[in-house]
Each structure stands twice: as C-alpha cells, then as structure tokens.
Coordinates of C-alpha atoms in Angstrom, one line a residue:
X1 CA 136.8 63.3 34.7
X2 CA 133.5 61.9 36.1
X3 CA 133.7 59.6 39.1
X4 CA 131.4 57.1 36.6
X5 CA 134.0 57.1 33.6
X6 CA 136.9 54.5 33.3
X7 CA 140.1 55.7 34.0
X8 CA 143.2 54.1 32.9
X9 CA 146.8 54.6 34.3
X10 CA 150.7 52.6 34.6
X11 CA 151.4 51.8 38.3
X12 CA 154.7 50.4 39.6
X13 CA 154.4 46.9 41.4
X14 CA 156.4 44.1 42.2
X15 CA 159.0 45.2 39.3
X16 CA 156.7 45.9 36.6
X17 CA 154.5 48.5 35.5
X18 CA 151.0 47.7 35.8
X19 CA 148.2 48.8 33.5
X20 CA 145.0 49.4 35.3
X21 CA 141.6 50.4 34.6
X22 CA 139.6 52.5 37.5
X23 CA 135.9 53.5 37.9
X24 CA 133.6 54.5 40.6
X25 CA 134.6 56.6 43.9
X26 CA 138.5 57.0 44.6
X27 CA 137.5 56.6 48.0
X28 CA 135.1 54.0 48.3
X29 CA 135.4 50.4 49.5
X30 CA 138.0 48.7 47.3
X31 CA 137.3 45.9 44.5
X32 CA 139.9 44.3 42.5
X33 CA 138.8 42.5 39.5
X34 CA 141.2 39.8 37.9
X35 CA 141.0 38.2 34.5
X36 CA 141.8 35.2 33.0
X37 CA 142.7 33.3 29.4
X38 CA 142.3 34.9 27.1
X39 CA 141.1 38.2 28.3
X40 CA 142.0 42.1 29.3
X41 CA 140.9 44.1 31.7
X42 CA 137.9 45.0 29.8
X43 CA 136.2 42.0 29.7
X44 CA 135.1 43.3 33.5
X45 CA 133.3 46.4 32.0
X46 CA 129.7 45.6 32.6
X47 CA 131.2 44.9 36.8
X48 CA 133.2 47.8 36.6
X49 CA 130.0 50.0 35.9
X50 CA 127.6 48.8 38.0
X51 CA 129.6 48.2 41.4
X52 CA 131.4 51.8 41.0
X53 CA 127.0 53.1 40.4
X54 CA 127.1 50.8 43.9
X55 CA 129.8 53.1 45.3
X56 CA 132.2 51.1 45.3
X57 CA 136.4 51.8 43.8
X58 CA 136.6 49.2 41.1
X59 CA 140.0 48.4 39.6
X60 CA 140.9 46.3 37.1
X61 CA 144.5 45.4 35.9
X62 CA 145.6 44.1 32.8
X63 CA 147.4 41.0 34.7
X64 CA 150.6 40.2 34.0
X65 CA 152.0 39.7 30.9
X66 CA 148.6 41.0 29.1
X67 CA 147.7 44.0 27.7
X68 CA 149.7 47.3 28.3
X69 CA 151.1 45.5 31.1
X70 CA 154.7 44.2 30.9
X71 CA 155.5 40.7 30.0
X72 CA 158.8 39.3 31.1
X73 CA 159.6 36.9 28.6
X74 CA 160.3 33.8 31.1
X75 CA 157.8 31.1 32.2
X76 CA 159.7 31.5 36.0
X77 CA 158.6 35.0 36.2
X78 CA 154.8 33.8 36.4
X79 CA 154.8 31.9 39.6
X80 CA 151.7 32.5 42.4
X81 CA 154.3 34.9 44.3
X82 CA 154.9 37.0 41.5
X83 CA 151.0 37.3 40.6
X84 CA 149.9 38.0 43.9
X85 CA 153.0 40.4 44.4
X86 CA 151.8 42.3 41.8
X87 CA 148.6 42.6 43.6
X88 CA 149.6 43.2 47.1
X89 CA 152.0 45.6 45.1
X90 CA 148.7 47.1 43.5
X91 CA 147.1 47.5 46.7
X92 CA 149.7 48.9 48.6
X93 CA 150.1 51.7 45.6
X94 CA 146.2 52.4 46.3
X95 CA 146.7 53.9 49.7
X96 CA 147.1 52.6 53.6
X97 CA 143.1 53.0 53.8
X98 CA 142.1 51.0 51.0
X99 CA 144.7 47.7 52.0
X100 CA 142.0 45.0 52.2
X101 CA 139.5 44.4 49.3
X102 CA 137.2 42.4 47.7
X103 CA 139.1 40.6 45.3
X104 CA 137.1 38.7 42.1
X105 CA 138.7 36.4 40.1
X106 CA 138.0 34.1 36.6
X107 CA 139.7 31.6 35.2
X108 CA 143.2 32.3 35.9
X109 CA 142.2 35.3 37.8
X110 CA 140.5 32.7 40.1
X111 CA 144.1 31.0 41.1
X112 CA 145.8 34.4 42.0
X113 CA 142.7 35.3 44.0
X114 CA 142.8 31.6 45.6
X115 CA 146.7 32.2 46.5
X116 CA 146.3 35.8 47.4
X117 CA 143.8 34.5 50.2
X118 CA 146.0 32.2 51.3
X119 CA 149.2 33.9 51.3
X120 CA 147.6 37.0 52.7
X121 CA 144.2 36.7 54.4
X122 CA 144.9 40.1 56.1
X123 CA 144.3 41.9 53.0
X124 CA 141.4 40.1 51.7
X125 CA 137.4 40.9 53.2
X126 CA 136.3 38.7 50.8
X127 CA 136.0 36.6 47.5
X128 CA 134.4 36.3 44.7
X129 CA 135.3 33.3 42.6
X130 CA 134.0 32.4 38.8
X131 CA 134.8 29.5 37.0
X132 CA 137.8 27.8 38.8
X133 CA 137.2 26.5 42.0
X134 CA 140.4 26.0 44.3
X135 CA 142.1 22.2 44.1
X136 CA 144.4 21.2 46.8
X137 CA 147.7 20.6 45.8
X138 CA 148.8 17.0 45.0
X139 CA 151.3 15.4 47.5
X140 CA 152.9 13.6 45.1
X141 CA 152.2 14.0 41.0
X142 CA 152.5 17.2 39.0
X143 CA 150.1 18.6 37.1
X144 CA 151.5 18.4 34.2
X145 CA 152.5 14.8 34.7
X146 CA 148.7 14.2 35.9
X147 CA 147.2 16.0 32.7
X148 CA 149.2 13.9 30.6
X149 CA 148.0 10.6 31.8
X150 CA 144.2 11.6 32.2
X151 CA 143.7 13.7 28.8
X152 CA 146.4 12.6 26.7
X153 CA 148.7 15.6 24.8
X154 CA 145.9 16.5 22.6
X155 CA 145.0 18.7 26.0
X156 CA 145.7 22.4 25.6
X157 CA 147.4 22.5 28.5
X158 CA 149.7 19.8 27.6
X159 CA 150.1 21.6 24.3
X160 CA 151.0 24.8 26.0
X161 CA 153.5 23.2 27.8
X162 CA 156.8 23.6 25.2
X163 CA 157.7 27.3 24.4
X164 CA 156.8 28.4 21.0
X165 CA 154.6 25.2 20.2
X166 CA 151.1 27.3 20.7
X167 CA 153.1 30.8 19.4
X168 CA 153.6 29.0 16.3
X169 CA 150.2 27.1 15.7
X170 CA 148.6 30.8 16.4
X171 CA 150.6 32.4 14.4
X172 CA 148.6 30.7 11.5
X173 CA 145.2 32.8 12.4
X174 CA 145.0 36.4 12.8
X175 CA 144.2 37.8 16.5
X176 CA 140.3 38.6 15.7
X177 CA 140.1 34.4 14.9
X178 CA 142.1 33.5 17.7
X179 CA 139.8 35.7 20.1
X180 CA 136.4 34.6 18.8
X181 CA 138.3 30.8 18.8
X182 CA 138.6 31.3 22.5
X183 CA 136.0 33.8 24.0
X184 CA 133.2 32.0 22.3
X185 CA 133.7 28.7 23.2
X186 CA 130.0 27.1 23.8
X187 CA 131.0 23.2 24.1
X188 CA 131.0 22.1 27.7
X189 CA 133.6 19.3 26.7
X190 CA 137.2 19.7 27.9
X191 CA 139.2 21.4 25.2
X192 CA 141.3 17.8 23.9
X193 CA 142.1 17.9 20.3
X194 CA 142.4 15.0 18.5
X195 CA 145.8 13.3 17.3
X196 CA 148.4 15.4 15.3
X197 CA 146.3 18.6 16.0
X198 CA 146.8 21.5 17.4
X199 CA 144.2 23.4 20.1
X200 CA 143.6 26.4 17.7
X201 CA 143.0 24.2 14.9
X202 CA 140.4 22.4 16.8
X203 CA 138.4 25.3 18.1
X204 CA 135.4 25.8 15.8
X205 CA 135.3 29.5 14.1
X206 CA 132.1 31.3 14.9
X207 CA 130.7 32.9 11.9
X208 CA 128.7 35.5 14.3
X209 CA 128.7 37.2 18.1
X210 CA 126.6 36.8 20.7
X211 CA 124.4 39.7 22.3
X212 CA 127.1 40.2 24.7
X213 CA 130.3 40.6 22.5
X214 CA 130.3 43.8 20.0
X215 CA 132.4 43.9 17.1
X216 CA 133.9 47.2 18.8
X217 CA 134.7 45.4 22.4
X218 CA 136.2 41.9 20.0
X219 CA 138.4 44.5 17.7
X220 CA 139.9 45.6 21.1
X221 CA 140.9 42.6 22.6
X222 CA 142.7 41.7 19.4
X223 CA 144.4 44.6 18.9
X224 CA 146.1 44.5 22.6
X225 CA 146.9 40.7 21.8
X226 CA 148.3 42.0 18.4
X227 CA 150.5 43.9 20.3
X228 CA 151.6 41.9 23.4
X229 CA 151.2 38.5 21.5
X230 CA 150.7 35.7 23.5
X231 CA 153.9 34.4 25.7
X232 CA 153.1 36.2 28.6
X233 CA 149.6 34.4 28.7
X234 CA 151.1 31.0 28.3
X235 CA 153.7 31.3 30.7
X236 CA 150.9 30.7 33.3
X237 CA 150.6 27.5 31.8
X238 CA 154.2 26.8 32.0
X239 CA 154.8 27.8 35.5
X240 CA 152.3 25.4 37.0
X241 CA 154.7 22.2 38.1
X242 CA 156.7 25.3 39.2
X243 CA 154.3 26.2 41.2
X244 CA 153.9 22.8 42.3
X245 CA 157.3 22.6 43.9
X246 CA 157.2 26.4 45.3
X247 CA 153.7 25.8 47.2
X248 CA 154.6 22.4 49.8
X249 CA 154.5 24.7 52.5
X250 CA 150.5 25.2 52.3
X251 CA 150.0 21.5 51.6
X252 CA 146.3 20.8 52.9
X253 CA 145.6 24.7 53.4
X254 CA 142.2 26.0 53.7
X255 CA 141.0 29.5 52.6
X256 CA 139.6 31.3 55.4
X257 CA 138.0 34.3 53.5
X258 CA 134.2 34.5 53.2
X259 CA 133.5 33.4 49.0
X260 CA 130.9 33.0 46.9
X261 CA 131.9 30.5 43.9
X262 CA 129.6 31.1 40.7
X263 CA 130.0 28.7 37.8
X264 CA 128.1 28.2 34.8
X265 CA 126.3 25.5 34.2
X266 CA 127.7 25.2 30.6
X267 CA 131.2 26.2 31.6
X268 CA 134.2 23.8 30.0
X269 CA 134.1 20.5 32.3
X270 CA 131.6 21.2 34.4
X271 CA 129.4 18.1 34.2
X272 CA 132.9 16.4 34.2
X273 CA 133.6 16.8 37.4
X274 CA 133.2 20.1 38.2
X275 CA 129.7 19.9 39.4
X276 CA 130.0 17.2 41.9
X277 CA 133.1 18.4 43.1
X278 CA 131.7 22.0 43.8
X279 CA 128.4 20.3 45.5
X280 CA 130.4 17.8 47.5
X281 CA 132.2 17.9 50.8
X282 CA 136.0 18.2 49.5
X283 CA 135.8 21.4 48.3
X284 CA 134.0 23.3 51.3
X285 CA 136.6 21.4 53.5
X286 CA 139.1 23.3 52.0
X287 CA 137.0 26.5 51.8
X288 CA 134.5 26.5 54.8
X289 CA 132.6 30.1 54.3
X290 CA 131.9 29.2 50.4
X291 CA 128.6 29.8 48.8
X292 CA 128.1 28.1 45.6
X293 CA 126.4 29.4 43.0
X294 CA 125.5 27.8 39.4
X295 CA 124.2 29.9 36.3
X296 CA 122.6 29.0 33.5
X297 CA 126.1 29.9 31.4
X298 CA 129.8 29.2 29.9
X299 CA 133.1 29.9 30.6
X300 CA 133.1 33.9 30.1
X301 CA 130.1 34.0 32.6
X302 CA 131.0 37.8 33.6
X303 CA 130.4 38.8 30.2
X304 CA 127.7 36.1 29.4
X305 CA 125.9 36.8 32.0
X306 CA 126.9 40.0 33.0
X307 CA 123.4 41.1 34.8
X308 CA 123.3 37.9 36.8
X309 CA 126.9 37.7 37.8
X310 CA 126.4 41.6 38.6
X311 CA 123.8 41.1 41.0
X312 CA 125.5 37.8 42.8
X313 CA 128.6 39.9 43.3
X314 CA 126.9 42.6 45.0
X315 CA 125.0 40.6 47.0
X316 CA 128.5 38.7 48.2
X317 CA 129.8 42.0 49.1
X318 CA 126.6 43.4 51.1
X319 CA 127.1 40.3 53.3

C-alpha cells in the first residue's frame, strides 16, 4: 500500500484497543490528530492528506468510546488520565523514535491535547488547538454546578448530564438526522434549548450539505454512530466534575508547549466570550507561546475550512 493511502489498524493502549487511521511516511515526523463531538477519525481527512504530501506520519484515532474503538460503558472510565493514557499508550505503540509529536486537537480533542501538554510536556513539540481554548480550573464551583446557574438546564451539557436522558431523546431521529443536527450547526449562539425541550429537538434539520460534507463522508459517520451509539461520547460530558476533583494538583498550571489556537469566527459562543477571552491577557497567562488565529468559520473549522486550517497547521509545525 502507497505511503499516500489511509491505512487503518486496532492498537492496544491503556486497556483498550484503539482504532486508528494512518497516512503519509511511517517514518516521518509524528502528528496526532484528535477529534471531538460528534466526530470520527475521518472528519481529519483533508489534514491527513495534505501533511502526510508534507512528509509528515499522520495518525488519527477514533478516540475513546467512538468509532471501532472500544467504549467502556461508565462515565468514570473517561477521565483526562484515561484519554491521554490512551495517547501516551498510542505513542508509545508507534516506536521509541517517534515519542514526541505534534498533537492537534478540536473540540473535545482540544481538552485531551490541553491535558496531554500538561501532564506530559516531554512528549509534546507542539500544539495545534481548534475551537476550545484551555480554561483554568475553578478553585471552588464545578462545572456542572457553574453551567447550571449561567445557562439554565436547557444547556446541552446540563442535558447530558443524567445517563440515558440524551440516549433516549436521540433515539427518536435516526443517525443520518442526528449527524447533520450536529455537524452542521451554523448558529453562533450557545446551544440552550428552550423549557421542556430537549437539545436534539432544538437543533434545526438541514434540508441540504455544504461543499464540504458529501453524502458519501455524512453516510459514514452515521453508520459508525449506528453501531457504537452514543454513551461513550457522552460520558465525556459526564466525567467533567470528575475531572474537576481529579485535576487540584495543576491548579493555576500553565502549558508550556509552543500552540497556535485557530477559532472560527462563527464558531458556537464565540462572540460570547470566546473572542475577548482568546484576545485578552488571561488566556496567554496561562499559555505563554500561543498564537491566535481567527477564521472566517464554525465549529467544524477543519472540515469547513479545510484549506485554511491546512495551511495554518503547517505553518505551526515549520516553526
């Protein structure tokens, strides 16, 4: 098989086996791409191509609890350790030459790439953040307990809180909806449904795709989701006061790693707060070497805005 085609294979890490999708040079420098909610490995495809044409190794994991990946059924199984087990587990699988990497992260991807820099900055050359820039942890409220009293519980994360609630409320649409529900979100508002309503039933339905979603690539995501269902996804939702507790320790951290943060300018809360936050001193306090990038974009920016994300990421990892 051609160095240029994707590869897919099961690895063993942290407990679990590991789906992963590989293109570009087996020896090359190392990129690790992570996704978020709710997405696969493939919704990298258009990075995977053109850094592995850069000559670079390009992996991609379905992330835990996604995909051909295994899901272990409880929300204390999706803690930051476990996720960035699996991926020192990953890189450690990939060979003693290859143990430090780029790492890129979105979305959920974003946090484990966060926490991977800070729990192990020796393995990290450098970051490429979309979407979610890091937070420092709260000394004294939970998130949950914070979401409730800013948003109310028509938040989705508040909704995703009890086990089963969003399982059952997707359970009404078939896996096609609920992906074009969720991947083609264009409203820049946070996602709060109104009273007695449920997320899914709030997110509008869109009758057509964008120029950067086929019908082939949409098909695919809901056909893994068909399969794998959605628990595993939502139990990184359910793990963050969890989280909360487990991370005291790096109260007031700062991530060291060099990073370039790209956000769209559309993206779900960003002239909420995002934007001034990203801009501001706070958040380059608590990552000194960022460079902050905004698109003309949403959420999915990588797929978006795949030619444009494609070039900033290369650029980050020339430096």
């Amino acid at each position: 098989m051609m160095d240029s085609e994707v590869r897919h294979r099961k690895v063993g890490t942290n407990g679990l086996e590991m789906h992963i999708a590989e293109q570009g040079r087996s020896g090359g420098p190392l990129v690790v791409l992570l996704h978020g909610f709710p997405e696969l490995w493939i919704s990298w495809r258009h990075q995977m191509r053109e850094l592995a044409n850069q000559g670079y190794h390009v992996v991609a994991p379905d992330m835990r609890g996604y995909g051909d990946t295994d899901s272990p059924p409880s929300p204390s199984s999706y803690t930051y350790f476990h996720l960035v087990g699996d991926i020192i587990g990953l890189l450690d699988h990939l060979g003693h030459h290859q143990q430090k990497a780029f790492v890129v992260g979105h979305d959920w991807g974003a946090w484990v790439a966060w926490y991977l820099s800070l729990f192990r900055p020796d393995r990290v050359r450098a970051l490429v953040i979309l979407g979610v820039p890091y937070m420092p942890r709260s000394a004294t409220t939970k998130p949950t307990e914070s979401f409730n009293r800013l948003f109310g519980e028509g938040f989705y994360i508040s909704q995703f809180q009890d086990p089963g609630r969003a399982e059952k409320s997707f359970s009404h649409y078939d896996c096609y909806t609920i992906m074009k529900k969720f991947l083609l979100i264009m409203k820049p508002d946070l996602l709060i449904a109104p009273p007695d309503m449920e997320i899914i039933d709030f997110l509008d339905t869109p009758t057509s795709l964008p120029p950067w979603l086929t019908e082939e690539e949409l098909q695919y995501f809901a056909s893994k989701f068909q399969k794998s269902g959605f628990t595993g996804p939502l139990n990184y939702y359910r793990a963050m006061d969890l989280n909360w507790e487990l991370l005291a320790p790096w109260q007031g951290s700062t991530v060291t790693a060099p990073t370039k943060f790209i956000v769209g300018d559309k993206d779900i809360g960003f002239s909420l707060g995002t934007k001034d936050y990203v801009e501001g001193e706070v958040f380059k306090s608590f990552v000194p070497k960022v460079e902050v990038v905004i698109m003309d974009g949403h959420h999915f920016i990588q797929q978006e805005k795949a030619e444009e994300d494609n070039e900033s990421v290369i650029k980050a990892m020339a430096k």
